[in-house]
mmCIF file of C-alpha atoms in Angstrom:
data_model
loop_
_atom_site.group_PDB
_atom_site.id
_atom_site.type_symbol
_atom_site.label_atom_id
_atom_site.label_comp_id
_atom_site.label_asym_id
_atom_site.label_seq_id
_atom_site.Cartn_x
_atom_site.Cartn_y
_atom_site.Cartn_z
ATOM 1 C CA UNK A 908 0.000 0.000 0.000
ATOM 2 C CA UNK A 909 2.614 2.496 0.619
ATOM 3 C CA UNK A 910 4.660 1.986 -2.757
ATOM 4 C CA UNK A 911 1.096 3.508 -4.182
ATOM 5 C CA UNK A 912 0.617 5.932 -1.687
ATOM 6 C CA UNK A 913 4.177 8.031 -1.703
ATOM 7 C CA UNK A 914 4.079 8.352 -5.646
ATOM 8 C CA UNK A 915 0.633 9.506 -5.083
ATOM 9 C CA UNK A 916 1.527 12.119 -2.495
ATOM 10 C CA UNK A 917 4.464 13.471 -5.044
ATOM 11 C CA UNK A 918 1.495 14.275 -7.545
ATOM 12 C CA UNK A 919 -0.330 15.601 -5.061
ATOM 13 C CA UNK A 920 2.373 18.235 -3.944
ATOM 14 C CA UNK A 921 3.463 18.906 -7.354
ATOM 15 C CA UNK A 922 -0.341 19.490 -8.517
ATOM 16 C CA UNK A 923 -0.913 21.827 -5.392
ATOM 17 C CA UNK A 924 2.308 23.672 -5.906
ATOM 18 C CA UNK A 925 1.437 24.553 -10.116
ATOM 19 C CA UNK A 926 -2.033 25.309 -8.449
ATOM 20 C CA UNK A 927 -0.290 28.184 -6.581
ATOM 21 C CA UNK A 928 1.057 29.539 -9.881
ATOM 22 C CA UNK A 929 -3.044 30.289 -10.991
ATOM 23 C CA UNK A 930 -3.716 32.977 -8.756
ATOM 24 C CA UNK A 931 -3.840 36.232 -10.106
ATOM 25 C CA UNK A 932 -0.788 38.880 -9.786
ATOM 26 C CA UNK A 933 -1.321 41.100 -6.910
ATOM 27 C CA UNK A 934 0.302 44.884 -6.757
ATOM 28 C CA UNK A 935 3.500 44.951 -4.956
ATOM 29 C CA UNK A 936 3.128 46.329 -1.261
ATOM 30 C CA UNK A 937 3.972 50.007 -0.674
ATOM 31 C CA UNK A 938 7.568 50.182 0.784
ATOM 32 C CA UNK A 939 7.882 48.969 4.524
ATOM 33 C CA UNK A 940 3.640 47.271 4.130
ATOM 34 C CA UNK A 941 3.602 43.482 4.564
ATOM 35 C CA UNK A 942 0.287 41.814 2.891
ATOM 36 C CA UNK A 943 -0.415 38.318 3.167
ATOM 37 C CA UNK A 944 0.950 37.589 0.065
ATOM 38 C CA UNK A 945 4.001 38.766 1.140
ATOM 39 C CA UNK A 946 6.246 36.356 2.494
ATOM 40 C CA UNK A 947 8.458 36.726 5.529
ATOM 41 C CA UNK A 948 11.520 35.756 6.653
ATOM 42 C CA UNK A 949 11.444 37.513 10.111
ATOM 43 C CA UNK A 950 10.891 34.265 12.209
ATOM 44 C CA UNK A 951 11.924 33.516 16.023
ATOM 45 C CA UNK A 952 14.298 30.669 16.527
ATOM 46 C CA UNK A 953 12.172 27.184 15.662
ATOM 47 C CA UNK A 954 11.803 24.544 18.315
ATOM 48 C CA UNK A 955 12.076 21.501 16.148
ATOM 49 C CA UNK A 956 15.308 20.516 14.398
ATOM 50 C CA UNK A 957 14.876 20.318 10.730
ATOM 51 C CA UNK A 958 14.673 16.742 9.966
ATOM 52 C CA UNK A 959 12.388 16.144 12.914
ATOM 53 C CA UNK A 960 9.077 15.785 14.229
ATOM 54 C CA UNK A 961 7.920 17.892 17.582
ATOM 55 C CA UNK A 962 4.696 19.055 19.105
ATOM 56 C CA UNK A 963 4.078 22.761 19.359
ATOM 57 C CA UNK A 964 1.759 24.170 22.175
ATOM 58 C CA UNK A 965 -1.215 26.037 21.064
ATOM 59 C CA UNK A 966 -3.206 26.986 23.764
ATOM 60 C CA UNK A 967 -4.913 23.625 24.565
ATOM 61 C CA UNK A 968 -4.564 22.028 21.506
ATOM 62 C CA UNK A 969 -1.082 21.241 20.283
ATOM 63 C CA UNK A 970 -0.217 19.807 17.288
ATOM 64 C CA UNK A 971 3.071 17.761 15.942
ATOM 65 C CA UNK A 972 4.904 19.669 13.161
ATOM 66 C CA UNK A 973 7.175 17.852 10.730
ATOM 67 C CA UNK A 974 10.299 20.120 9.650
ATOM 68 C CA UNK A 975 12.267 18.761 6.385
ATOM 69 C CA UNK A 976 15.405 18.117 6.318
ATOM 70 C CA UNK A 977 16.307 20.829 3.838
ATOM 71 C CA UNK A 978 14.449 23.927 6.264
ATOM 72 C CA UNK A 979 16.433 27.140 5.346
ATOM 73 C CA UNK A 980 14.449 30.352 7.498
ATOM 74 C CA UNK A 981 15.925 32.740 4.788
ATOM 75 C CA UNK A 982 14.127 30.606 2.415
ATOM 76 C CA UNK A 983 10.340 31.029 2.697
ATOM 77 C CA UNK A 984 8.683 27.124 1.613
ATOM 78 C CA UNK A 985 5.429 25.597 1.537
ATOM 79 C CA UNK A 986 3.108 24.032 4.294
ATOM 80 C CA UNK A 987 1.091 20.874 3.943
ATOM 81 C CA UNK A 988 -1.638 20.863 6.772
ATOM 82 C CA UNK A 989 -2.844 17.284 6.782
ATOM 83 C CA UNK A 990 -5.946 16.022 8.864
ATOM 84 C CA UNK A 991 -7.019 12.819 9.545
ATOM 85 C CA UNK A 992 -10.696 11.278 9.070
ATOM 86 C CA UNK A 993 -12.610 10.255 12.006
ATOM 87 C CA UNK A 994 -11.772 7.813 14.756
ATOM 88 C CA UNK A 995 -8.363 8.667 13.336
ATOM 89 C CA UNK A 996 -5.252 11.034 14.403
ATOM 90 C CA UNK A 997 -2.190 12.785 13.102
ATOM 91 C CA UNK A 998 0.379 10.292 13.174
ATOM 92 C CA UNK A 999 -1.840 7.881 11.284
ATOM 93 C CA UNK A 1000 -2.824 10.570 8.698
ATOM 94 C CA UNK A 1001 1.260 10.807 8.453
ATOM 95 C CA UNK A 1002 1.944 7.757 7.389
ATOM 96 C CA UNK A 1003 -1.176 7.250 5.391
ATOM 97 C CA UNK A 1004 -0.122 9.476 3.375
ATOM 98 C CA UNK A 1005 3.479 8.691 3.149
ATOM 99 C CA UNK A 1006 4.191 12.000 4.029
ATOM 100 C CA UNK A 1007 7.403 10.930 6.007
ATOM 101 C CA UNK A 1008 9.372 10.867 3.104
ATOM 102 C CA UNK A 1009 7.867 12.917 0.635
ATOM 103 C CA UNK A 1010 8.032 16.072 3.243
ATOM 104 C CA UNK A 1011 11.882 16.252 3.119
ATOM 105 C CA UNK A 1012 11.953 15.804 -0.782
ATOM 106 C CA UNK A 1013 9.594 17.731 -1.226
ATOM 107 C CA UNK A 1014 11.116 20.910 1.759
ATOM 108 C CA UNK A 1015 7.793 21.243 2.639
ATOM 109 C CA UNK A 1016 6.645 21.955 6.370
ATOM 110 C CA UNK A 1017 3.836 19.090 7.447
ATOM 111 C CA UNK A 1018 2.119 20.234 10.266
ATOM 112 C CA UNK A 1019 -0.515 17.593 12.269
ATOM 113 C CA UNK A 1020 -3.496 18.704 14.223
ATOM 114 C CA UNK A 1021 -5.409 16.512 16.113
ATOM 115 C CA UNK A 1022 -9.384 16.611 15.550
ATOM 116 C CA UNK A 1023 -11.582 17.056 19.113
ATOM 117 C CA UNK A 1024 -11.698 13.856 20.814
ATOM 118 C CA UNK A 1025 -15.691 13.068 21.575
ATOM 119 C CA UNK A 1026 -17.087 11.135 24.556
ATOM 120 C CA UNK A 1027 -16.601 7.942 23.259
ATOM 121 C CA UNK A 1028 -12.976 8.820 22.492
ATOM 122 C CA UNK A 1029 -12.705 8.898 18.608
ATOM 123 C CA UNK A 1030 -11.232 11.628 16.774
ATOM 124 C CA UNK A 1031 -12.931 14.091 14.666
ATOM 125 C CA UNK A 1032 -13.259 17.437 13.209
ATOM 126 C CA UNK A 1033 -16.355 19.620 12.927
ATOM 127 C CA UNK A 1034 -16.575 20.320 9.469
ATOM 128 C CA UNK A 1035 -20.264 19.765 8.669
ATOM 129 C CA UNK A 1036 -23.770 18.711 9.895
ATOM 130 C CA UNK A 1037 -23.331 15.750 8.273
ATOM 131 C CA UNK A 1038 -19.661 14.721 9.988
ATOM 132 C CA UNK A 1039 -18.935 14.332 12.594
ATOM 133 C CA UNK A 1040 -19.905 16.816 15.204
ATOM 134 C CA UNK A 1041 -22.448 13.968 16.492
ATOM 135 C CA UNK A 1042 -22.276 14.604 20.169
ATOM 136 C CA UNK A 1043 -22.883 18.886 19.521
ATOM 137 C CA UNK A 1044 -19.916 19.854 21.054
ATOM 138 C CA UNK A 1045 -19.765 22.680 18.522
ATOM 139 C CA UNK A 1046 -15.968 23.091 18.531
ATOM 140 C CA UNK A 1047 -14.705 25.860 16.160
ATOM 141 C CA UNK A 1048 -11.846 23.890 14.234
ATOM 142 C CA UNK A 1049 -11.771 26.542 11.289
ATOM 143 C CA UNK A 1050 -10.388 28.830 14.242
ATOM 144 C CA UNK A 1051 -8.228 26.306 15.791
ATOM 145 C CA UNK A 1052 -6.638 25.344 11.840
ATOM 146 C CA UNK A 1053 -6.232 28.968 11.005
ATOM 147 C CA UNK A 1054 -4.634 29.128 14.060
ATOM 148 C CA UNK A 1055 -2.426 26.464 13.430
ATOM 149 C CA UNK A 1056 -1.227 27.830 10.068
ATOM 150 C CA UNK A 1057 -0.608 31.252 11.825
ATOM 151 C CA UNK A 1058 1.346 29.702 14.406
ATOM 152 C CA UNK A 1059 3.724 27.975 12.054
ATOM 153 C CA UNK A 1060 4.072 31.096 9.905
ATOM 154 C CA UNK A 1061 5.147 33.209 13.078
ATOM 155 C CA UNK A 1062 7.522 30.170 13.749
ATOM 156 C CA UNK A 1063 8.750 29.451 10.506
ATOM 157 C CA UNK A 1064 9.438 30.794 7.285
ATOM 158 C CA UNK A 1065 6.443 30.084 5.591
ATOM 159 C CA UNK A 1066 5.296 31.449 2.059
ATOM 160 C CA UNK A 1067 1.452 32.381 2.517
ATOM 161 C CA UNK A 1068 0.640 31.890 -0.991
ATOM 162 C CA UNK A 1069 2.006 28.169 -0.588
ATOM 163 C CA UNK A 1070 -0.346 26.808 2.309
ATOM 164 C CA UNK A 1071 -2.194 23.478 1.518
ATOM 165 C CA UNK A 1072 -4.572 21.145 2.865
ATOM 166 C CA UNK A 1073 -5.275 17.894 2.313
ATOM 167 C CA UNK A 1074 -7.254 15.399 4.203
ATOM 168 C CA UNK A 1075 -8.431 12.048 4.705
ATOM 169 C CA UNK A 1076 -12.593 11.302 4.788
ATOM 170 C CA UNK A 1077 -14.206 13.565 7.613
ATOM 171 C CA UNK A 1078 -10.465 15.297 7.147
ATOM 172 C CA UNK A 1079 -10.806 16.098 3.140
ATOM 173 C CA UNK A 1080 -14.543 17.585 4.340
ATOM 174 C CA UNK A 1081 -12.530 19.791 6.947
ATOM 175 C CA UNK A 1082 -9.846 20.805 4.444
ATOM 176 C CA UNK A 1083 -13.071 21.989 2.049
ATOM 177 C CA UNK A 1084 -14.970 23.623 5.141
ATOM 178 C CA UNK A 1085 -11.743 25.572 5.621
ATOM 179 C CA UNK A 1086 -10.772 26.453 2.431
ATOM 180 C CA UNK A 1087 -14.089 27.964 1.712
ATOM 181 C CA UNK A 1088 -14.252 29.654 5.191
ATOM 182 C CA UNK A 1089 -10.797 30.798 5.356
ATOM 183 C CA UNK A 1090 -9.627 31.339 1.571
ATOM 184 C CA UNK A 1091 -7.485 33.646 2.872
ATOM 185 C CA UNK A 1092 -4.763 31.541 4.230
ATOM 186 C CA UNK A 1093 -5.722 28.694 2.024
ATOM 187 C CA UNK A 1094 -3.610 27.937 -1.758
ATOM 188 C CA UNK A 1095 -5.573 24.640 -1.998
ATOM 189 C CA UNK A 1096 -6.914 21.753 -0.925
ATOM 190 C CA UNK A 1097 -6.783 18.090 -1.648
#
């Protein structure tokens, strides 16, 4: 399964980096403005070690963040937020994907969020009234991804116009919820 899975992922990236090449041009910024299309290079001192996995705290909610190999802060790169389907979590979504690997070839930032864990225990994210909210616990997870992505760009060097999501089941309908919520800080989706 994962001999299909990693040549699968490299399409995926390579599709959702030439998708990043559609967007229209955009006026520069006025001297000394930032704009979210900007990217920045003015990031504190990282906690993970590129070539490493490592959770960063985020309020009550932390996350695991995969850091390539090849992480240069001078050099602004992509990030891959990948979410996991239901009764799932991050590491499994990980691996699923074969995104081990194809991270550090690819110098892309991964970075893992965990869905709300429900009374039973299983893993899920909010992202419509048809999955998988089923116990009403109304949890806000298009705050808590946006949040995520703004935590790694204030960490890392992170270009804004090369922020993806992808996700697995009740994941892929979170990575759509967001991306149509939060287009914003969204390239694409998968």
């Amino acid at each position: 399964m994962r001999s299909r899975t990693v040549p699968g992922l490299l399409a995926l990236v390579v599709l959702l980096t030439t998708l990043t090449g559609c967007t229209p041009p955009t006026a520069p910024p006025a001297p000394g403005q930032t704009t979210s299309q900007t990217p920045t290079t003015q990031t504190p001192q990282p906690g993970i070690s590129p070539g490493a996995t490592g959770t960063v705290r985020l309020a009550d909610r932390p996350f695991e963040l995969h850091v390539p190999t090849g992480y240069d802060p001078a050099r602004p790169g992509s990030l891959l937020v990948a979410l996991h389907g239901y009764t799932s979590n991050a590491s499994d979504v990980f691996s699923f994907f074969g995104l081990d690997g194809a991270a550090d070839s690819a110098d892309m930032l991964v970075a893992l969020p965990q869905g709300t864990e429900n009374p039973r225990g299983d893993r899920f994210w909010n992202a419509s009234k048809a999955c998988c909210d089923f116990y009403r616990s109304q949890t806000d997870d298009v705050a808590y991804l946006a949040d995520v992505i703004a935590t790694v760009q204030q960490q890392y060097a992170v270009d804004p116009a090369r922020v993806f999501v992808v996700g697995h089941s009740n994941g892929g309908f979170m990575a759509l919820r967001l991306a149509c919520e939060r287009a914003d800080v969204v390239a694409a989706v998968a």
